[in-house]
Every structure is written in C-alpha cells, then in structure tokens.
PDB file of C-alpha atoms in Angstrom:
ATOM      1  CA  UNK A   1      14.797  -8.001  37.206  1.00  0.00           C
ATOM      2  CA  UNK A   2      12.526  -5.808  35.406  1.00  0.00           C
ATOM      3  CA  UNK A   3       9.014  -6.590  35.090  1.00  0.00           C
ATOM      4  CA  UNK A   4       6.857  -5.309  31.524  1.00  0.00           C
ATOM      5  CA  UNK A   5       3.311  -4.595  32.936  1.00  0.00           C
ATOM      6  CA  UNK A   6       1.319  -2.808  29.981  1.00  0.00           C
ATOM      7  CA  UNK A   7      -1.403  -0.948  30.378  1.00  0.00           C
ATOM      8  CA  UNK A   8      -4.913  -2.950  30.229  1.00  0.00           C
ATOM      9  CA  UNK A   9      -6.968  -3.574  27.098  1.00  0.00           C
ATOM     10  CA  UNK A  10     -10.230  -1.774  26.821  1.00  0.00           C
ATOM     11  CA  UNK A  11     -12.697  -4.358  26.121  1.00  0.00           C
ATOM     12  CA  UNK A  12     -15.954  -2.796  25.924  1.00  0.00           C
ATOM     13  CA  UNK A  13     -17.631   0.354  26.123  1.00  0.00           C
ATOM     14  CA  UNK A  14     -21.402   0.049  27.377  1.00  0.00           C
ATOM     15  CA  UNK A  15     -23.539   3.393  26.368  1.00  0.00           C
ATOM     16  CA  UNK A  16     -26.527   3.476  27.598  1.00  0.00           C
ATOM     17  CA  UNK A  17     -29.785   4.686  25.940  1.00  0.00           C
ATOM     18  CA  UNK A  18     -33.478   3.995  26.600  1.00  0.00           C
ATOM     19  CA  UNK A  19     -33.851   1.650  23.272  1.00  0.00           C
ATOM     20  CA  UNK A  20     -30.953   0.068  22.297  1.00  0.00           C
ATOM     21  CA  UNK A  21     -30.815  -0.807  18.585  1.00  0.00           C
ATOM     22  CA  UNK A  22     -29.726  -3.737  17.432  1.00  0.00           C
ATOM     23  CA  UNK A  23     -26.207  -4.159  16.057  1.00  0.00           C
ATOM     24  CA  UNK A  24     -26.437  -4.858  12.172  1.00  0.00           C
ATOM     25  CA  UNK A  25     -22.882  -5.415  10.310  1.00  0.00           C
ATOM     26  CA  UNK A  26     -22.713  -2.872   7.491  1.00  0.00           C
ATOM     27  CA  UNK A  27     -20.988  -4.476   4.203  1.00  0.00           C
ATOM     28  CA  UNK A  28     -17.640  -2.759   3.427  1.00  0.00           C
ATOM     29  CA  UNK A  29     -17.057  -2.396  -0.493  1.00  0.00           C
ATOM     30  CA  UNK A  30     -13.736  -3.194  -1.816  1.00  0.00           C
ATOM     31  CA  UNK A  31     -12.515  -1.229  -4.390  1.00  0.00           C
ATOM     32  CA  UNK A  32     -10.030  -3.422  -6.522  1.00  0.00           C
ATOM     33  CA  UNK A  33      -6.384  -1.482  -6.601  1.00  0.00           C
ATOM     34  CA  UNK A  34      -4.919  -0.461  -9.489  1.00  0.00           C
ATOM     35  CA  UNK A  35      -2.442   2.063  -8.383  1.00  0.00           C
ATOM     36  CA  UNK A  36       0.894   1.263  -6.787  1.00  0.00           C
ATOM     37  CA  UNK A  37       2.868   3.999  -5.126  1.00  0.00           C
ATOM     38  CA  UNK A  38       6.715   3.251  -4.928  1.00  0.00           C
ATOM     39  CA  UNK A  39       8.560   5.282  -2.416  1.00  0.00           C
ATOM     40  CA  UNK A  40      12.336   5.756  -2.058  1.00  0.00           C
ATOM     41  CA  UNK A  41      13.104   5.574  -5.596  1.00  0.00           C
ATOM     42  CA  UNK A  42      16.920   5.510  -6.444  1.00  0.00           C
ATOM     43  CA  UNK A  43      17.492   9.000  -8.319  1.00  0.00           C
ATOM     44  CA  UNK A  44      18.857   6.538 -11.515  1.00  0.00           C
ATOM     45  CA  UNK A  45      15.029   5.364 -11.908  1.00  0.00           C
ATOM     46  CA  UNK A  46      13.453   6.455 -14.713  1.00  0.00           C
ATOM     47  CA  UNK A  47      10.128   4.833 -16.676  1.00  0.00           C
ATOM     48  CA  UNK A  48      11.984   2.680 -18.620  1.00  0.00           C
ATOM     49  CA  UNK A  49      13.072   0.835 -15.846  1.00  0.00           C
ATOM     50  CA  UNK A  50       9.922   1.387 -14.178  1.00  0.00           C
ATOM     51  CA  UNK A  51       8.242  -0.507 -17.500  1.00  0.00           C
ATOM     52  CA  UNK A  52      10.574  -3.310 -17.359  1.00  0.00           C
ATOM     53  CA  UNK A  53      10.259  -4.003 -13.409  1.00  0.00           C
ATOM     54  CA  UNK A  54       6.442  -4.110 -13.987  1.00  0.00           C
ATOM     55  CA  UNK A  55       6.098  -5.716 -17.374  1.00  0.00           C
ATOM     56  CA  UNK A  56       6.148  -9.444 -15.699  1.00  0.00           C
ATOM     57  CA  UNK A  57       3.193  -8.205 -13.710  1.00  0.00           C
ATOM     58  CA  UNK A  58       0.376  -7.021 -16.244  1.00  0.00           C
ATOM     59  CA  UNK A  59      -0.709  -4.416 -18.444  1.00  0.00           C
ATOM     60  CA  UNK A  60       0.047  -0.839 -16.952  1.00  0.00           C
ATOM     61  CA  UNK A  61      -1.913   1.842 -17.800  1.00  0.00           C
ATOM     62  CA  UNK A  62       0.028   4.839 -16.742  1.00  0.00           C
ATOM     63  CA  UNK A  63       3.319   5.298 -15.360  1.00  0.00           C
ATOM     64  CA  UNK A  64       4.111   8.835 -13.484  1.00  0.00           C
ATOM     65  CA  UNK A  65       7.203   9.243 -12.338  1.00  0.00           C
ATOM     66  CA  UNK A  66       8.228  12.203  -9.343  1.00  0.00           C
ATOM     67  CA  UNK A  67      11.858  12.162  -8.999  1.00  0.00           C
ATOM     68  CA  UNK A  68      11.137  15.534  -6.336  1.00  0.00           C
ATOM     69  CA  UNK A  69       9.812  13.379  -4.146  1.00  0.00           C
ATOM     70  CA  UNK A  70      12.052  10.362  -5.056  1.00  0.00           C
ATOM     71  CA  UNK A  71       8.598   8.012  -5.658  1.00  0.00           C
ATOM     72  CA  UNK A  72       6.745   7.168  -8.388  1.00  0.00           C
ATOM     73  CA  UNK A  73       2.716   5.732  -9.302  1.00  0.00           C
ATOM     74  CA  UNK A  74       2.110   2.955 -11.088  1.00  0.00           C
ATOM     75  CA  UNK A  75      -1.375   1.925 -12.779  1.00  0.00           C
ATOM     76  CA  UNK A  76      -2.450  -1.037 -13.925  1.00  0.00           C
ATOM     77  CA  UNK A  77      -5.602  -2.008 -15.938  1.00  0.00           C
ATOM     78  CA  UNK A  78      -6.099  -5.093 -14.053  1.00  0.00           C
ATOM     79  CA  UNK A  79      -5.989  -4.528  -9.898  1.00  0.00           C
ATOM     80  CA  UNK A  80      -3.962  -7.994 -10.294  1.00  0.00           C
ATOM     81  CA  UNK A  81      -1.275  -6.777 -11.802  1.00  0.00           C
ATOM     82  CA  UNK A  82      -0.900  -4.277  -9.228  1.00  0.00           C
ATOM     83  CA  UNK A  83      -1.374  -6.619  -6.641  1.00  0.00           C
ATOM     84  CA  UNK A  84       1.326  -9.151  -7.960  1.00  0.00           C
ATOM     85  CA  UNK A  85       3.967  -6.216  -8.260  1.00  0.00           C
ATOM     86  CA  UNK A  86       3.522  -5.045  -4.928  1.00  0.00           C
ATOM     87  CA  UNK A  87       4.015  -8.641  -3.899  1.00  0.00           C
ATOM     88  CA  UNK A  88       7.306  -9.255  -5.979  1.00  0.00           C
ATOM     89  CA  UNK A  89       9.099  -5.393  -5.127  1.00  0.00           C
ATOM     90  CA  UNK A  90       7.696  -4.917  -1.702  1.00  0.00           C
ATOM     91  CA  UNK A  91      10.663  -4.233   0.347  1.00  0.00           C
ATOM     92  CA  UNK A  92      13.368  -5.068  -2.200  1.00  0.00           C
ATOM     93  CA  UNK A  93      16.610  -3.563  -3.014  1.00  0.00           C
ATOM     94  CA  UNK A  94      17.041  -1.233  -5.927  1.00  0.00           C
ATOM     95  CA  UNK A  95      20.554   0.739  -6.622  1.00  0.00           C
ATOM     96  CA  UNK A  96      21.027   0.909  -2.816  1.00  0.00           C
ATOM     97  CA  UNK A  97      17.801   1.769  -2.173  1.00  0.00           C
ATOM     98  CA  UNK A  98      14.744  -0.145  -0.470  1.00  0.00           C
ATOM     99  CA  UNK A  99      11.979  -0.173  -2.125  1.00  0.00           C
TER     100      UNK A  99
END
C-alpha cells in the first residue's frame, strides 16, 4: 500500500512593511484574438485547404502558411471567427495528423 502525500499548498505570503497599502484589483484588458496558430500541420496542407477548413468560420484576413515548421497562422477580421475555428479544429484529426 502506497500512500500519495504531496507537498503542501502555499497559502499566503505575509510581507511586512510599516504602512501597508491597500489591495486595489487592477483591470486586465482583453485584447480580442484574431490570430490562430495551427501546429502539426500534415505536409499535404496547403492554403487552399487551409481556406476551405476556415471558410465556415468567418472572414480571414490573411493566411500564412510555414510548411518548415509544419504550422501555419490564421487571421481573421472578426476575433469570432477565430474563436469559433479554434473551437471546431482544436484537437482534430487531419491526414494522420492532430491538429
């Protein structure tokens, strides 16, 4: 019988100082994404197909394709359509390759 025992979770760190300032959330900007980058491209992929898998998704504005480094970018003019194509070929099969 083995028992798992992990190491303990730090759950604070106290620093002191003579006046403490108060803690005040900073607001984090989102910048909308239009870019996708697709990784582990089949060496068959070119940007024709690259059109056609994202044509469903929205208007692209660029397609560059790097068949060095077996990956390609995508960008869209809307960061929805880049959203929705990551969602639909996230992870999926492609001429033996996953995506």
């Amino acid at each position: 019988h083995i028992l798992h025992n992990p190491s303990p979770a730090l759950t604070s760190i106290t620093i002191s100082d003579h006046s403490p300032a108060p803690v005040k959330p900073v607001p984090v900007e989102t910048v909308p994404m239009l870019k996708v980058l697709i990784q582990n491209l089949p060496i068959s992929v070119n940007v024709d197909k690259l059109t056609s898998m994202s044509a469903g998704c929205g208007q692209v504005k660029h397609i560059k394709v790097q068949p060095e480094k077996r990956s390609a970018i995508i960008e869209f003019i809307d960061p929805n359509g880049a959203d929705s194509f990551f969602k639909k070929h996230n992870r999926k099969m492609m001429d033996l390759a996953i995506l």
